[in-house]
Amino acid sequence: MKKTFVLISILFIPFFVFSQEAEITLPEVTTYVTSSVEQKIVITAEDIEAEHLESLSDVVERAGIQNLAYGPYGLENKPSIRGFTDETVRVVIDGICVNNAQYGTFDFSTINLEAVERIVIVRGGFTEGVEDEGSVGGVIYITMKKDALKNSLSAEASVKTFFNSERPLDSYFQKVNFTGLLGQNTFLNAGVTANFADNLYFYEYEWEWGTRQNAQVIDGQANTYLTHYFGDGNYFSLGDLFYGGYKHTPGVVNSTNPGLQQDYNNNLSFTLWNPAVANLFNLKNSLLWMCNNRFYEDSAGTENSSHYINTFKYTGTADFTSLAGGRLQQLAGFSADFTTLDSTNDGTHTQLSGVVKSTSKVALGGGWSLSVPMAAKFCANDDNVNFAFVPKAGLSWNLSYIQLICDFYRMVQFPNMDDLFWEGAGYHGNPDLKPESGWGGDIGVNLRGALAHGNLTVFSNYYKDKIQWGSGTTQNLSSAFYLGVDFSAGASFMNGFIDLDLTGEYLYNRLLDKSNKYTYGKRIMWTPDLVFTLVSSFNFELAKINLSAQYTGRRYTSNLNIYYLEAYLLVNLAVEASEISSPFSRLGFTPYLKIDNLLNWQYQSVDGYPMPGISLTLGAKVKFF
């Protein structure tokens, strides 16, 4: 108890002393610990800009990960990593987990990609970071832009067509962003977007053609980050992310209900970073207020339900960068959040949850290193209290051009507030639910070279007490076995003129619940056997061309494995001209075009929700200085 008090006290100290701008001499850091055991997919701001990706859902697909899509821009999309989806995939923005406490997911529409500096996707349940609350399927780490070496003001506008004569120009997207210095050590990064999408696209469904109706989306985002550096490397950052959306979220294709939905989200955060505290560790403290309000209306404009969620969260991490002569790295983290929910369907409830996590990384010599993440997490909803200890262990052998890894981990997912308390539409929640849990392991090899790289990872998971909606309520119904392969490869040719990047996943899984003879031994619904993305980049002097192919295999529409959705291949093309600069000013103009679903493939990601065929987007980005 005494050690816990000391740790918490250390984490809070900088809130009271950061204003004392004392000089700090940063020590030299020596480490013999080899690289991370995690399998990471890294997508930079340059990647996003080169392919002109519209949303975080596009980023997930670009990473060779399945995306369960109910429609194009602005409509519901869910990532599925290794066959796990929804709340089992955690989203962490600048070190703070932002999954919604009511339904466990994160709305991918709310992020302005222009404000993103870097996205790192970790597949599987082995995570060494101490910021998140523990994953099952994986974690998506998002780092937002906070500083810049010079002032920059840019604006971007684009229009999209689905080649529908009824609405030739279907969608409009506008962005304005500023990054720059407000003082010698103070930086501002701010942006705003405004978007309109009618989504009147053609589709083929059950051998008949139609035009998607009631799928209009009007939304916008605003982001602001104010960062001030003081001392040697110390800084604090005040950030705000706002999203507002008015959406017609249609049901299946033959539904006549427009499904009016309004979302108003706001994330206000404060982060304090102190490197080399007492020449021992780097320290990061973050406070977050996360507000999520959602309203549903019927076609007459009468409100059917409303949901108000407020979450207050603290996250503190300490990174002891060089211990035992550089042979030990120690990370420690603590987070706690308090959520209030006022919902038409769930009622009024409070939730208190938190996690204490540490990761020890030890250099064993000869290129070997051991990584041991440990976490203790809890969640209290009214009278429902869950607690879990989540141990993990990973081993890495690192040479100049090759790395071998293996790891073993536990997975635990607590029920969300909808699972526990939902009442409506013939269904009700179950306060007696048990947490989902399981065990998993990976073994893999990473190859690194000057012109080529790649990795291959074999993973296996056993998962039980999966929470499902059925028989009018939520129940811990099924257990399942997963076996698969993650793979990636990249190469550069002709001095960087051609770049190739391949990422994907092969998955085998089977349900193991013997109490249901109809589903025992069957494949889990919605999980394809193969998903991959191949991106080809051609860097001409006057233009950059990106050609990508995204493949998603056959998926069953239920656990009975009777009906299935056909596999599909999406080919996308993005062409960006070189910047046209004015000789008399600092004005720069960059036109681009993008063709999505170049083959006009008629497909469904989720049964009953046909997706768009071919579309063309024309746009331009203007840099004023």
mmCIF file of C-alpha atoms in Angstrom, residues 155-416:
data_model
loop_
_atom_site.group_PDB
_atom_site.id
_atom_site.type_symbol
_atom_site.label_atom_id
_atom_site.label_comp_id
_atom_site.label_asym_id
_atom_site.label_seq_id
_atom_site.Cartn_x
_atom_site.Cartn_y
_atom_site.Cartn_z
ATOM 1 C CA ALA A 155 -6.847 24.876 -47.108
ATOM 2 C CA GLU A 156 -8.173 21.858 -48.958
ATOM 3 C CA ALA A 157 -11.395 21.321 -50.888
ATOM 4 C CA SER A 158 -12.683 18.314 -52.802
ATOM 5 C CA VAL A 159 -15.830 17.001 -54.465
ATOM 6 C CA LYS A 160 -16.907 13.419 -55.079
ATOM 7 C CA THR A 161 -19.211 11.863 -57.621
ATOM 8 C CA PHE A 162 -20.740 8.388 -57.786
ATOM 9 C CA PHE A 163 -21.656 9.072 -61.433
ATOM 10 C CA ASN A 164 -25.327 9.438 -60.532
ATOM 11 C CA SER A 165 -27.057 11.874 -62.941
ATOM 12 C CA GLU A 166 -29.593 12.663 -60.207
ATOM 13 C CA ARG A 167 -26.761 14.071 -58.079
ATOM 14 C CA PRO A 168 -23.640 14.557 -60.271
ATOM 15 C CA LEU A 169 -21.621 16.071 -57.423
ATOM 16 C CA ASP A 170 -22.549 13.979 -54.405
ATOM 17 C CA SER A 171 -20.124 14.929 -51.637
ATOM 18 C CA TYR A 172 -18.126 18.001 -50.586
ATOM 19 C CA PHE A 173 -15.195 18.153 -48.178
ATOM 20 C CA GLN A 174 -13.429 21.277 -46.901
ATOM 21 C CA LYS A 175 -10.460 21.592 -44.515
ATOM 22 C CA VAL A 176 -8.514 24.534 -43.096
ATOM 23 C CA ASN A 177 -5.410 23.981 -40.944
ATOM 24 C CA PHE A 178 -2.867 26.209 -39.235
ATOM 25 C CA THR A 179 0.375 25.211 -37.563
ATOM 26 C CA GLY A 180 2.897 27.669 -36.238
ATOM 27 C CA LEU A 181 4.599 29.524 -33.428
ATOM 28 C CA LEU A 182 2.842 31.896 -31.068
ATOM 29 C CA GLY A 183 6.119 32.604 -29.300
ATOM 30 C CA GLN A 184 9.658 31.299 -29.064
ATOM 31 C CA ASN A 185 8.560 28.127 -27.288
ATOM 32 C CA THR A 186 4.787 28.083 -27.862
ATOM 33 C CA PHE A 187 3.115 26.260 -30.747
ATOM 34 C CA LEU A 188 -0.435 26.197 -32.050
ATOM 35 C CA ASN A 189 -1.960 23.532 -34.253
ATOM 36 C CA ALA A 190 -5.580 24.138 -35.223
ATOM 37 C CA GLY A 191 -7.945 22.900 -37.899
ATOM 38 C CA VAL A 192 -11.574 22.779 -38.916
ATOM 39 C CA THR A 193 -13.499 20.700 -41.450
ATOM 40 C CA ALA A 194 -16.984 20.861 -42.949
ATOM 41 C CA ASN A 195 -18.365 17.920 -44.904
ATOM 42 C CA PHE A 196 -21.524 17.046 -46.804
ATOM 43 C CA ALA A 197 -22.261 13.648 -48.358
ATOM 44 C CA ASP A 198 -25.581 12.714 -49.952
ATOM 45 C CA ASN A 199 -24.336 9.145 -50.517
ATOM 46 C CA LEU A 200 -26.727 8.611 -53.437
ATOM 47 C CA TYR A 201 -24.752 5.781 -54.989
ATOM 48 C CA PHE A 202 -25.807 2.946 -57.252
ATOM 49 C CA TYR A 203 -25.714 -0.601 -55.925
ATOM 50 C CA GLU A 204 -26.596 -4.111 -56.992
ATOM 51 C CA TYR A 205 -28.430 -6.236 -54.441
ATOM 52 C CA GLU A 206 -29.931 -9.669 -55.101
ATOM 53 C CA TRP A 207 -29.571 -9.165 -58.883
ATOM 54 C CA GLU A 208 -31.434 -5.842 -58.850
ATOM 55 C CA TRP A 209 -30.091 -2.310 -59.200
ATOM 56 C CA GLY A 210 -31.070 0.610 -57.007
ATOM 57 C CA THR A 211 -29.911 3.931 -55.551
ATOM 58 C CA ARG A 212 -29.076 4.178 -51.862
ATOM 59 C CA GLN A 213 -31.580 6.368 -50.030
ATOM 60 C CA ASN A 214 -31.638 8.095 -46.634
ATOM 61 C CA ALA A 215 -27.860 7.986 -46.135
ATOM 62 C CA GLN A 216 -27.065 11.714 -46.056
ATOM 63 C CA VAL A 217 -24.312 12.886 -43.699
ATOM 64 C CA ILE A 218 -23.500 16.462 -42.673
ATOM 65 C CA ASP A 219 -20.657 16.744 -40.186
ATOM 66 C CA GLY A 220 -17.595 18.701 -39.132
ATOM 67 C CA GLN A 221 -14.553 18.498 -36.898
ATOM 68 C CA ALA A 222 -12.457 21.050 -35.055
ATOM 69 C CA ASN A 223 -9.105 20.434 -33.388
ATOM 70 C CA THR A 224 -6.841 22.729 -31.395
ATOM 71 C CA TYR A 225 -3.554 21.969 -29.640
ATOM 72 C CA LEU A 226 -1.587 24.604 -27.747
ATOM 73 C CA THR A 227 1.864 23.399 -26.682
ATOM 74 C CA HIS A 228 4.439 25.258 -24.605
ATOM 75 C CA TYR A 229 8.005 24.088 -23.944
ATOM 76 C CA PHE A 230 9.868 25.142 -20.835
ATOM 77 C CA GLY A 231 13.171 24.075 -19.370
ATOM 78 C CA ASP A 232 14.987 21.277 -21.215
ATOM 79 C CA GLY A 233 12.408 19.285 -23.126
ATOM 80 C CA ASN A 234 9.548 19.845 -20.672
ATOM 81 C CA TYR A 235 6.229 20.828 -22.168
ATOM 82 C CA PHE A 236 2.534 21.022 -21.478
ATOM 83 C CA SER A 237 -0.173 20.715 -24.104
ATOM 84 C CA LEU A 238 -3.810 21.769 -23.999
ATOM 85 C CA GLY A 239 -5.923 20.114 -26.676
ATOM 86 C CA ASP A 240 -9.523 19.980 -27.773
ATOM 87 C CA LEU A 241 -11.192 17.696 -30.329
ATOM 88 C CA PHE A 242 -14.776 18.477 -31.316
ATOM 89 C CA TYR A 243 -17.097 16.604 -33.644
ATOM 90 C CA GLY A 244 -20.650 17.347 -34.717
ATOM 91 C CA GLY A 245 -22.617 15.148 -37.075
ATOM 92 C CA TYR A 246 -26.154 14.958 -38.449
ATOM 93 C CA LYS A 247 -26.619 11.592 -40.118
ATOM 94 C CA HIS A 248 -29.275 9.549 -41.811
ATOM 95 C CA THR A 249 -28.076 6.106 -40.747
ATOM 96 C CA PRO A 250 -30.119 3.712 -42.888
ATOM 97 C CA GLY A 251 -30.942 0.167 -41.931
ATOM 98 C CA VAL A 252 -30.757 -2.695 -44.403
ATOM 99 C CA VAL A 253 -31.337 -1.811 -48.028
ATOM 100 C CA ASN A 254 -35.081 -2.503 -47.970
ATOM 101 C CA SER A 255 -35.662 -0.386 -44.836
ATOM 102 C CA THR A 256 -37.781 2.767 -45.197
ATOM 103 C CA ASN A 257 -36.612 4.293 -41.884
ATOM 104 C CA PRO A 258 -34.072 7.078 -42.467
ATOM 105 C CA GLY A 259 -32.625 6.532 -38.969
ATOM 106 C CA LEU A 260 -31.838 10.131 -38.040
ATOM 107 C CA GLN A 261 -28.841 10.372 -35.694
ATOM 108 C CA GLN A 262 -27.080 13.391 -34.190
ATOM 109 C CA ASP A 263 -23.648 13.168 -32.565
ATOM 110 C CA TYR A 264 -21.909 15.883 -30.555
ATOM 111 C CA ASN A 265 -18.567 14.845 -29.085
ATOM 112 C CA ASN A 266 -15.889 16.860 -27.316
ATOM 113 C CA ASN A 267 -12.528 15.741 -25.911
ATOM 114 C CA LEU A 268 -10.707 18.321 -23.787
ATOM 115 C CA SER A 269 -7.262 17.220 -22.616
ATOM 116 C CA PHE A 270 -4.281 18.531 -20.687
ATOM 117 C CA THR A 271 -0.921 16.773 -20.919
ATOM 118 C CA LEU A 272 2.297 17.488 -19.024
ATOM 119 C CA TRP A 273 5.583 15.889 -20.141
ATOM 120 C CA ASN A 274 8.695 15.960 -17.965
ATOM 121 C CA PRO A 275 11.754 14.155 -19.321
ATOM 122 C CA ALA A 276 14.605 13.031 -17.098
ATOM 123 C CA VAL A 277 12.962 13.709 -13.739
ATOM 124 C CA ALA A 278 15.783 13.444 -11.182
ATOM 125 C CA ASN A 279 17.815 11.998 -14.097
ATOM 126 C CA LEU A 280 15.895 8.748 -13.607
ATOM 127 C CA PHE A 281 12.681 8.650 -15.653
ATOM 128 C CA ASN A 282 10.431 10.410 -18.133
ATOM 129 C CA LEU A 283 7.065 11.364 -16.728
ATOM 130 C CA LYS A 284 3.772 12.040 -18.504
ATOM 131 C CA ASN A 285 0.506 13.109 -16.892
ATOM 132 C CA SER A 286 -2.785 13.582 -18.724
ATOM 133 C CA LEU A 287 -6.256 14.726 -17.755
ATOM 134 C CA LEU A 288 -9.239 14.282 -20.069
ATOM 135 C CA TRP A 289 -12.871 15.275 -20.119
ATOM 136 C CA MET A 290 -14.688 13.280 -22.783
ATOM 137 C CA CYS A 291 -18.276 14.212 -23.630
ATOM 138 C CA ASN A 292 -20.352 12.056 -25.989
ATOM 139 C CA ASN A 293 -23.946 13.029 -26.723
ATOM 140 C CA ARG A 294 -26.089 11.099 -29.207
ATOM 141 C CA PHE A 295 -29.723 11.633 -30.210
ATOM 142 C CA TYR A 296 -31.993 9.523 -32.405
ATOM 143 C CA GLU A 297 -35.099 10.835 -34.186
ATOM 144 C CA ASP A 298 -37.797 9.268 -36.329
ATOM 145 C CA SER A 299 -38.690 10.443 -39.841
ATOM 146 C CA ALA A 300 -41.116 13.018 -38.412
ATOM 147 C CA GLY A 301 -38.361 14.653 -36.354
ATOM 148 C CA THR A 302 -39.655 13.350 -33.006
ATOM 149 C CA GLU A 303 -36.847 12.369 -30.648
ATOM 150 C CA ASN A 304 -36.887 8.650 -29.863
ATOM 151 C CA SER A 305 -33.913 8.407 -27.545
ATOM 152 C CA SER A 306 -31.041 10.437 -26.138
ATOM 153 C CA HIS A 307 -27.743 9.407 -24.588
ATOM 154 C CA TYR A 308 -25.457 11.671 -22.522
ATOM 155 C CA ILE A 309 -22.030 10.354 -21.535
ATOM 156 C CA ASN A 310 -19.401 12.274 -19.559
ATOM 157 C CA THR A 311 -16.050 10.715 -18.695
ATOM 158 C CA PHE A 312 -13.307 12.233 -16.544
ATOM 159 C CA LYS A 313 -10.004 10.454 -16.870
ATOM 160 C CA TYR A 314 -6.478 10.642 -15.471
ATOM 161 C CA THR A 315 -3.530 8.791 -17.009
ATOM 162 C CA GLY A 316 0.027 8.889 -15.699
ATOM 163 C CA THR A 317 3.048 7.045 -17.076
ATOM 164 C CA ALA A 318 6.680 6.842 -16.002
ATOM 165 C CA ASP A 319 9.462 5.538 -18.250
ATOM 166 C CA PHE A 320 12.688 4.578 -16.467
ATOM 167 C CA THR A 321 14.809 4.651 -19.596
ATOM 168 C CA SER A 322 18.155 3.312 -18.404
ATOM 169 C CA LEU A 323 18.516 1.126 -15.336
ATOM 170 C CA ALA A 324 21.095 -1.495 -14.355
ATOM 171 C CA GLY A 325 23.620 -0.042 -16.756
ATOM 172 C CA GLY A 326 21.126 0.067 -19.600
ATOM 173 C CA ARG A 327 20.095 -3.581 -19.255
ATOM 174 C CA LEU A 328 16.683 -2.810 -17.778
ATOM 175 C CA GLN A 329 13.882 -0.572 -18.991
ATOM 176 C CA GLN A 330 10.894 -0.090 -16.712
ATOM 177 C CA LEU A 331 7.566 1.483 -17.631
ATOM 178 C CA ALA A 332 4.760 2.112 -15.152
ATOM 179 C CA GLY A 333 1.291 3.481 -15.740
ATOM 180 C CA PHE A 334 -1.844 4.264 -13.818
ATOM 181 C CA SER A 335 -5.201 5.398 -15.168
ATOM 182 C CA ALA A 336 -8.577 5.964 -13.584
ATOM 183 C CA ASP A 337 -11.832 7.217 -15.042
ATOM 184 C CA PHE A 338 -15.265 8.129 -13.779
ATOM 185 C CA THR A 339 -18.224 8.028 -16.195
ATOM 186 C CA THR A 340 -21.799 9.213 -15.832
ATOM 187 C CA LEU A 341 -24.475 7.943 -18.232
ATOM 188 C CA ASP A 342 -27.971 9.338 -18.719
ATOM 189 C CA SER A 343 -29.620 7.262 -21.431
ATOM 190 C CA THR A 344 -33.176 6.674 -22.598
ATOM 191 C CA ASN A 345 -32.427 2.981 -23.032
ATOM 192 C CA ASP A 346 -29.836 2.382 -20.289
ATOM 193 C CA GLY A 347 -31.141 4.668 -17.561
ATOM 194 C CA THR A 348 -28.879 6.668 -15.243
ATOM 195 C CA HIS A 349 -25.680 4.977 -14.104
ATOM 196 C CA THR A 350 -22.122 5.672 -13.026
ATOM 197 C CA GLN A 351 -18.972 3.727 -13.741
ATOM 198 C CA LEU A 352 -15.593 3.786 -12.019
ATOM 199 C CA SER A 353 -12.748 1.932 -13.671
ATOM 200 C CA GLY A 354 -8.996 1.917 -13.782
ATOM 201 C CA VAL A 355 -5.822 -0.002 -14.426
ATOM 202 C CA VAL A 356 -2.344 -0.235 -12.955
ATOM 203 C CA LYS A 357 0.148 -1.457 -15.533
ATOM 204 C CA SER A 358 3.876 -2.017 -15.738
ATOM 205 C CA THR A 359 6.234 -3.345 -18.386
ATOM 206 C CA SER A 360 9.724 -4.602 -17.551
ATOM 207 C CA LYS A 361 12.183 -5.118 -20.422
ATOM 208 C CA VAL A 362 15.450 -6.899 -19.626
ATOM 209 C CA ALA A 363 18.501 -7.395 -21.848
ATOM 210 C CA LEU A 364 19.642 -11.012 -21.446
ATOM 211 C CA GLY A 365 22.737 -10.780 -23.632
ATOM 212 C CA GLY A 366 23.527 -12.142 -27.066
ATOM 213 C CA GLY A 367 20.738 -10.081 -28.616
ATOM 214 C CA TRP A 368 18.059 -11.630 -26.374
ATOM 215 C CA SER A 369 15.624 -9.529 -24.363
ATOM 216 C CA LEU A 370 12.638 -10.342 -22.159
ATOM 217 C CA SER A 371 9.490 -8.196 -21.973
ATOM 218 C CA VAL A 372 7.023 -8.707 -19.110
ATOM 219 C CA PRO A 373 3.884 -6.480 -19.175
ATOM 220 C CA MET A 374 1.553 -6.846 -16.178
ATOM 221 C CA ALA A 375 -1.807 -5.176 -15.548
ATOM 222 C CA ALA A 376 -4.460 -5.174 -12.855
ATOM 223 C CA LYS A 377 -7.757 -3.661 -13.996
ATOM 224 C CA PHE A 378 -11.153 -3.136 -12.412
ATOM 225 C CA CYS A 379 -14.554 -1.791 -13.389
ATOM 226 C CA ALA A 380 -17.491 -0.981 -11.089
ATOM 227 C CA ASN A 381 -20.984 -0.336 -12.505
ATOM 228 C CA ASP A 382 -23.509 0.203 -9.712
ATOM 229 C CA ASP A 383 -23.461 -3.180 -7.895
ATOM 230 C CA ASN A 384 -21.542 -4.916 -10.695
ATOM 231 C CA VAL A 385 -17.801 -5.107 -9.981
ATOM 232 C CA ASN A 386 -15.195 -6.837 -12.149
ATOM 233 C CA PHE A 387 -11.500 -7.313 -11.468
ATOM 234 C CA ALA A 388 -8.816 -8.983 -13.570
ATOM 235 C CA PHE A 389 -5.102 -9.621 -13.460
ATOM 236 C CA VAL A 390 -3.604 -9.639 -16.956
ATOM 237 C CA PRO A 391 -0.091 -11.130 -17.202
ATOM 238 C CA LYS A 392 1.983 -11.238 -20.393
ATOM 239 C CA ALA A 393 5.500 -12.280 -21.351
ATOM 240 C CA GLY A 394 7.483 -11.851 -24.565
ATOM 241 C CA LEU A 395 10.933 -12.901 -25.751
ATOM 242 C CA SER A 396 12.947 -11.299 -28.555
ATOM 243 C CA TRP A 397 16.197 -12.252 -30.293
ATOM 244 C CA ASN A 398 17.585 -9.395 -32.323
ATOM 245 C CA LEU A 399 20.403 -9.460 -34.880
ATOM 246 C CA SER A 400 21.418 -6.949 -37.553
ATOM 247 C CA TYR A 401 18.822 -7.940 -40.155
ATOM 248 C CA ILE A 402 16.513 -10.349 -38.371
ATOM 249 C CA GLN A 403 14.404 -10.439 -35.226
ATOM 250 C CA LEU A 404 12.665 -13.473 -33.765
ATOM 251 C CA ILE A 405 9.809 -12.940 -31.324
ATOM 252 C CA CYS A 406 7.450 -15.021 -29.259
ATOM 253 C CA ASP A 407 4.936 -13.963 -26.627
ATOM 254 C CA PHE A 408 2.150 -15.305 -24.435
ATOM 255 C CA TYR A 409 -0.649 -13.257 -22.913
ATOM 256 C CA ARG A 410 -4.032 -13.193 -21.199
ATOM 257 C CA MET A 411 -6.998 -11.279 -22.660
ATOM 258 C CA VAL A 412 -9.882 -9.812 -20.605
ATOM 259 C CA GLN A 413 -12.780 -7.648 -21.807
ATOM 260 C CA PHE A 414 -15.342 -6.293 -19.327
ATOM 261 C CA PRO A 415 -18.988 -5.851 -20.432
ATOM 262 C CA ASN A 416 -19.904 -2.325 -21.506
#
